[in-house]
Amino acid sequence: MIEMAYDDDENSMAIKVWRLYVDLWKLWYKKNERNLNKIDLSITEFTIMRHLIENGPMSMAAIASLINVTPGWITGVVDKMEEKNLVTRNRDSTDRRIIKIAITDRGREVYENAKKNHYAFIRKALAELNENELQQTYVLLQKMMDDVSKLESN
């Protein structure tokens, strides 16, 4: 029975699960992005602010690594965030070649308001699942995460 679930057939349960997961992720991302755009933030900006609050000032390379983008790409995002007074660029005190990104007081305030909005969005999106279903979903997604993490990339 397990072999059938992992058959190469397009109708195998493994393929169906994967496609549903990908479709769900796209939909979730799109709706979440729209939700944050209402308060003039992108998902990337929100995520960067979360990392800065959790970790303190960070280099662009460290931020890029955490969110799986190139340091060059992150520069444009940080430029926009700096224009909105959400972050500042500061030279590292021990190595002046390194520029650290830090969240501003306004950035913290915007993040806290966005977080409330974001958590309300998540609660609404998952409202049909009871606590047991949420626990089961968490366990299954964690198993998927562990399995995918073990895969070698080419």
Short mmCIF file of the C-alpha atoms (twelve columns), coordinates in Angstrom:
data_MODEL
# 
_entry.id   MODEL 
# 
loop_
_atom_site.group_PDB 
_atom_site.id 
_atom_site.type_symbol 
_atom_site.label_atom_id 
_atom_site.label_alt_id 
_atom_site.label_comp_id 
_atom_site.label_asym_id 
_atom_site.label_seq_id 
_atom_site.Cartn_x 
_atom_site.Cartn_y 
_atom_site.Cartn_z 
_atom_site.pdbx_PDB_model_num 
ATOM 1   C CA . MET A 1   0.000   0.000  0.000   1 
ATOM 2   C CA . ILE A 2   2.819   2.423  0.823   1 
ATOM 3   C CA . GLU A 3   4.443   1.739  -2.544  1 
ATOM 4   C CA . MET A 4   1.293   2.945  -4.324  1 
ATOM 5   C CA . ALA A 5   1.447   6.275  -2.491  1 
ATOM 6   C CA . TYR A 6   4.919   6.903  -3.902  1 
ATOM 7   C CA . ASP A 7   4.301   5.585  -7.406  1 
ATOM 8   C CA . ASP A 8   5.603   7.742  -10.295 1 
ATOM 9   C CA . ASP A 9   2.039   8.030  -11.570 1 
ATOM 10  C CA . GLU A 10  0.711   11.593 -11.734 1 
ATOM 11  C CA . ASN A 11  -2.250  10.471 -9.659  1 
ATOM 12  C CA . SER A 12  -0.141  9.049  -6.818  1 
ATOM 13  C CA . MET A 13  -0.918  10.439 -3.388  1 
ATOM 14  C CA . ALA A 14  2.648   11.756 -2.987  1 
ATOM 15  C CA . ILE A 15  2.322   13.842 -6.165  1 
ATOM 16  C CA . LYS A 16  -1.142  15.055 -5.118  1 
ATOM 17  C CA . VAL A 17  0.159   16.083 -1.681  1 
ATOM 18  C CA . TRP A 18  3.114   17.909 -3.217  1 
ATOM 19  C CA . ARG A 19  0.949   19.783 -5.723  1 
ATOM 20  C CA . LEU A 20  -1.569  20.742 -3.063  1 
ATOM 21  C CA . TYR A 21  1.230   21.954 -0.793  1 
ATOM 22  C CA . VAL A 22  2.742   24.075 -3.596  1 
ATOM 23  C CA . ASP A 23  -0.665  25.513 -4.524  1 
ATOM 24  C CA . LEU A 24  -1.420  26.256 -0.867  1 
ATOM 25  C CA . TRP A 25  1.941   27.982 -0.415  1 
ATOM 26  C CA . LYS A 26  1.371   30.195 -3.479  1 
ATOM 27  C CA . LEU A 27  -2.117  31.134 -2.297  1 
ATOM 28  C CA . TRP A 28  -0.969  31.743 1.281   1 
ATOM 29  C CA . TYR A 29  1.922   33.904 0.086   1 
ATOM 30  C CA . LYS A 30  -0.284  35.962 -2.249  1 
ATOM 31  C CA . LYS A 31  -2.958  36.582 0.410   1 
ATOM 32  C CA . ASN A 32  -0.359  37.319 3.084   1 
ATOM 33  C CA . GLU A 33  1.461   39.748 0.793   1 
ATOM 34  C CA . ARG A 34  -1.836  41.549 0.069   1 
ATOM 35  C CA . ASN A 35  -2.595  41.686 3.782   1 
ATOM 36  C CA . LEU A 36  0.782   43.257 4.616   1 
ATOM 37  C CA . ASN A 37  0.622   45.598 1.601   1 
ATOM 38  C CA . LYS A 38  -2.439  47.208 3.211   1 
ATOM 39  C CA . ILE A 39  -0.072  48.554 5.856   1 
ATOM 40  C CA . ASP A 40  2.667   49.409 3.319   1 
ATOM 41  C CA . LEU A 41  4.909   46.403 4.018   1 
ATOM 42  C CA . SER A 42  6.084   43.471 1.966   1 
ATOM 43  C CA . ILE A 43  6.548   39.977 3.362   1 
ATOM 44  C CA . THR A 44  10.297  40.426 2.899   1 
ATOM 45  C CA . GLU A 45  10.340  43.689 4.873   1 
ATOM 46  C CA . PHE A 46  8.262   42.105 7.638   1 
ATOM 47  C CA . THR A 47  10.601  39.099 7.759   1 
ATOM 48  C CA . ILE A 48  13.734  41.265 7.843   1 
ATOM 49  C CA . MET A 49  12.325  43.310 10.730  1 
ATOM 50  C CA . ARG A 50  11.511  40.109 12.635  1 
ATOM 51  C CA . HIS A 51  15.090  38.859 12.216  1 
ATOM 52  C CA . LEU A 52  16.526  42.216 13.297  1 
ATOM 53  C CA . ILE A 53  14.348  42.251 16.415  1 
ATOM 54  C CA . GLU A 54  15.256  38.646 17.258  1 
ATOM 55  C CA . ASN A 55  18.997  38.896 16.449  1 
ATOM 56  C CA . GLY A 56  19.958  42.559 16.736  1 
ATOM 57  C CA . PRO A 57  21.907  44.402 14.020  1 
ATOM 58  C CA . MET A 58  22.990  42.140 11.161  1 
ATOM 59  C CA . SER A 59  25.056  42.377 7.991   1 
ATOM 60  C CA . MET A 60  23.260  42.278 4.661   1 
ATOM 61  C CA . ALA A 61  24.946  38.943 3.920   1 
ATOM 62  C CA . ALA A 62  23.581  37.454 7.161   1 
ATOM 63  C CA . ILE A 63  20.067  38.721 6.426   1 
ATOM 64  C CA . ALA A 64  20.251  37.437 2.849   1 
ATOM 65  C CA . SER A 65  21.348  34.019 4.093   1 
ATOM 66  C CA . LEU A 66  18.468  33.823 6.585   1 
ATOM 67  C CA . ILE A 67  15.835  34.576 3.970   1 
ATOM 68  C CA . ASN A 68  17.528  32.667 1.121   1 
ATOM 69  C CA . VAL A 69  18.236  35.525 -1.283  1 
ATOM 70  C CA . THR A 70  21.440  37.088 -2.622  1 
ATOM 71  C CA . PRO A 71  23.092  39.997 -0.781  1 
ATOM 72  C CA . GLY A 72  22.726  42.060 -3.979  1 
ATOM 73  C CA . TRP A 73  18.975  41.532 -4.024  1 
ATOM 74  C CA . ILE A 74  18.599  42.486 -0.369  1 
ATOM 75  C CA . THR A 75  20.252  45.874 -0.997  1 
ATOM 76  C CA . GLY A 76  17.200  47.187 -2.865  1 
ATOM 77  C CA . VAL A 77  14.846  46.017 -0.131  1 
ATOM 78  C CA . VAL A 78  16.971  47.626 2.591   1 
ATOM 79  C CA . ASP A 79  17.132  50.864 0.542   1 
ATOM 80  C CA . LYS A 80  13.313  51.018 0.551   1 
ATOM 81  C CA . MET A 81  13.164  50.171 4.245   1 
ATOM 82  C CA . GLU A 82  15.671  52.921 4.994   1 
ATOM 83  C CA . GLU A 83  13.541  55.424 3.016   1 
ATOM 84  C CA . LYS A 84  10.578  54.444 5.224   1 
ATOM 85  C CA . ASN A 85  12.772  54.950 8.325   1 
ATOM 86  C CA . LEU A 86  12.320  51.288 9.327   1 
ATOM 87  C CA . VAL A 87  16.047  50.466 9.419   1 
ATOM 88  C CA . THR A 88  19.427  52.194 9.467   1 
ATOM 89  C CA . ARG A 89  22.821  51.240 8.076   1 
ATOM 90  C CA . ASN A 90  25.713  51.493 10.534  1 
ATOM 91  C CA . ARG A 91  29.394  50.632 10.197  1 
ATOM 92  C CA . ASP A 92  30.514  47.736 12.384  1 
ATOM 93  C CA . SER A 93  32.563  48.995 15.351  1 
ATOM 94  C CA . THR A 94  35.216  46.270 14.991  1 
ATOM 95  C CA . ASP A 95  35.440  46.129 11.182  1 
ATOM 96  C CA . ARG A 96  34.539  49.390 9.423   1 
ATOM 97  C CA . ARG A 97  34.183  47.528 6.093   1 
ATOM 98  C CA . ILE A 98  31.090  45.755 7.397   1 
ATOM 99  C CA . ILE A 99  27.775  47.593 7.364   1 
ATOM 100 C CA . LYS A 100 25.181  46.384 9.841   1 
ATOM 101 C CA . ILE A 101 21.463  46.888 9.405   1 
ATOM 102 C CA . ALA A 102 19.563  47.844 12.560  1 
ATOM 103 C CA . ILE A 103 15.873  48.368 13.168  1 
ATOM 104 C CA . THR A 104 14.770  51.878 14.153  1 
ATOM 105 C CA . ASP A 105 12.270  52.766 16.874  1 
ATOM 106 C CA . ARG A 106 9.756   53.490 14.122  1 
ATOM 107 C CA . GLY A 107 10.598  50.104 12.576  1 
ATOM 108 C CA . ARG A 108 9.856   48.366 15.890  1 
ATOM 109 C CA . GLU A 109 6.545   50.199 16.155  1 
ATOM 110 C CA . VAL A 110 5.581   49.344 12.567  1 
ATOM 111 C CA . TYR A 111 6.635   45.712 13.129  1 
ATOM 112 C CA . GLU A 112 4.557   45.353 16.315  1 
ATOM 113 C CA . ASN A 113 1.469   46.737 14.545  1 
ATOM 114 C CA . ALA A 114 2.137   44.538 11.508  1 
ATOM 115 C CA . LYS A 115 2.623   41.500 13.747  1 
ATOM 116 C CA . LYS A 116 -0.825  41.998 15.305  1 
ATOM 117 C CA . ASN A 117 -2.315  42.301 11.824  1 
ATOM 118 C CA . HIS A 118 -0.334  39.272 10.617  1 
ATOM 119 C CA . TYR A 119 -1.355  37.081 13.573  1 
ATOM 120 C CA . ALA A 120 -5.014  38.023 13.061  1 
ATOM 121 C CA . PHE A 121 -4.627  37.011 9.400   1 
ATOM 122 C CA . ILE A 122 -3.140  33.641 10.424  1 
ATOM 123 C CA . ARG A 123 -5.911  33.002 12.970  1 
ATOM 124 C CA . LYS A 124 -8.533  33.752 10.320  1 
ATOM 125 C CA . ALA A 125 -6.766  31.584 7.715   1 
ATOM 126 C CA . LEU A 126 -6.608  28.608 10.098  1 
ATOM 127 C CA . ALA A 127 -9.937  29.186 11.860  1 
ATOM 128 C CA . GLU A 128 -11.504 25.982 10.529  1 
ATOM 129 C CA . LEU A 129 -8.847  23.774 12.164  1 
ATOM 130 C CA . ASN A 130 -9.271  22.726 15.789  1 
ATOM 131 C CA . GLU A 131 -6.317  22.423 18.172  1 
ATOM 132 C CA . ASN A 132 -5.842  18.711 17.447  1 
ATOM 133 C CA . GLU A 133 -5.837  19.313 13.678  1 
ATOM 134 C CA . LEU A 134 -3.338  22.141 14.098  1 
ATOM 135 C CA . GLN A 135 -1.065  19.819 16.128  1 
ATOM 136 C CA . GLN A 136 -1.333  17.068 13.500  1 
ATOM 137 C CA . THR A 137 -0.630  19.527 10.698  1 
ATOM 138 C CA . TYR A 138 2.398   20.837 12.560  1 
ATOM 139 C CA . VAL A 139 3.801   17.324 13.065  1 
ATOM 140 C CA . LEU A 140 3.271   16.393 9.414   1 
ATOM 141 C CA . LEU A 141 4.780   19.619 8.104   1 
ATOM 142 C CA . GLN A 142 7.767   19.167 10.423  1 
ATOM 143 C CA . LYS A 143 8.282   15.648 9.038   1 
ATOM 144 C CA . MET A 144 8.153   17.058 5.514   1 
ATOM 145 C CA . MET A 145 10.635  19.791 6.481   1 
ATOM 146 C CA . ASP A 146 13.012  17.227 7.970   1 
ATOM 147 C CA . ASP A 147 12.797  14.995 4.893   1 
ATOM 148 C CA . VAL A 148 13.328  17.849 2.442   1 
ATOM 149 C CA . SER A 149 16.251  19.163 4.530   1 
ATOM 150 C CA . LYS A 150 17.982  15.791 4.159   1 
ATOM 151 C CA . LEU A 151 17.803  15.900 0.354   1 
ATOM 152 C CA . GLU A 152 20.964  16.829 -1.490  1 
ATOM 153 C CA . SER A 153 20.647  19.659 -3.963  1 
ATOM 154 C CA . ASN A 154 22.266  19.326 -7.354  1 
# 
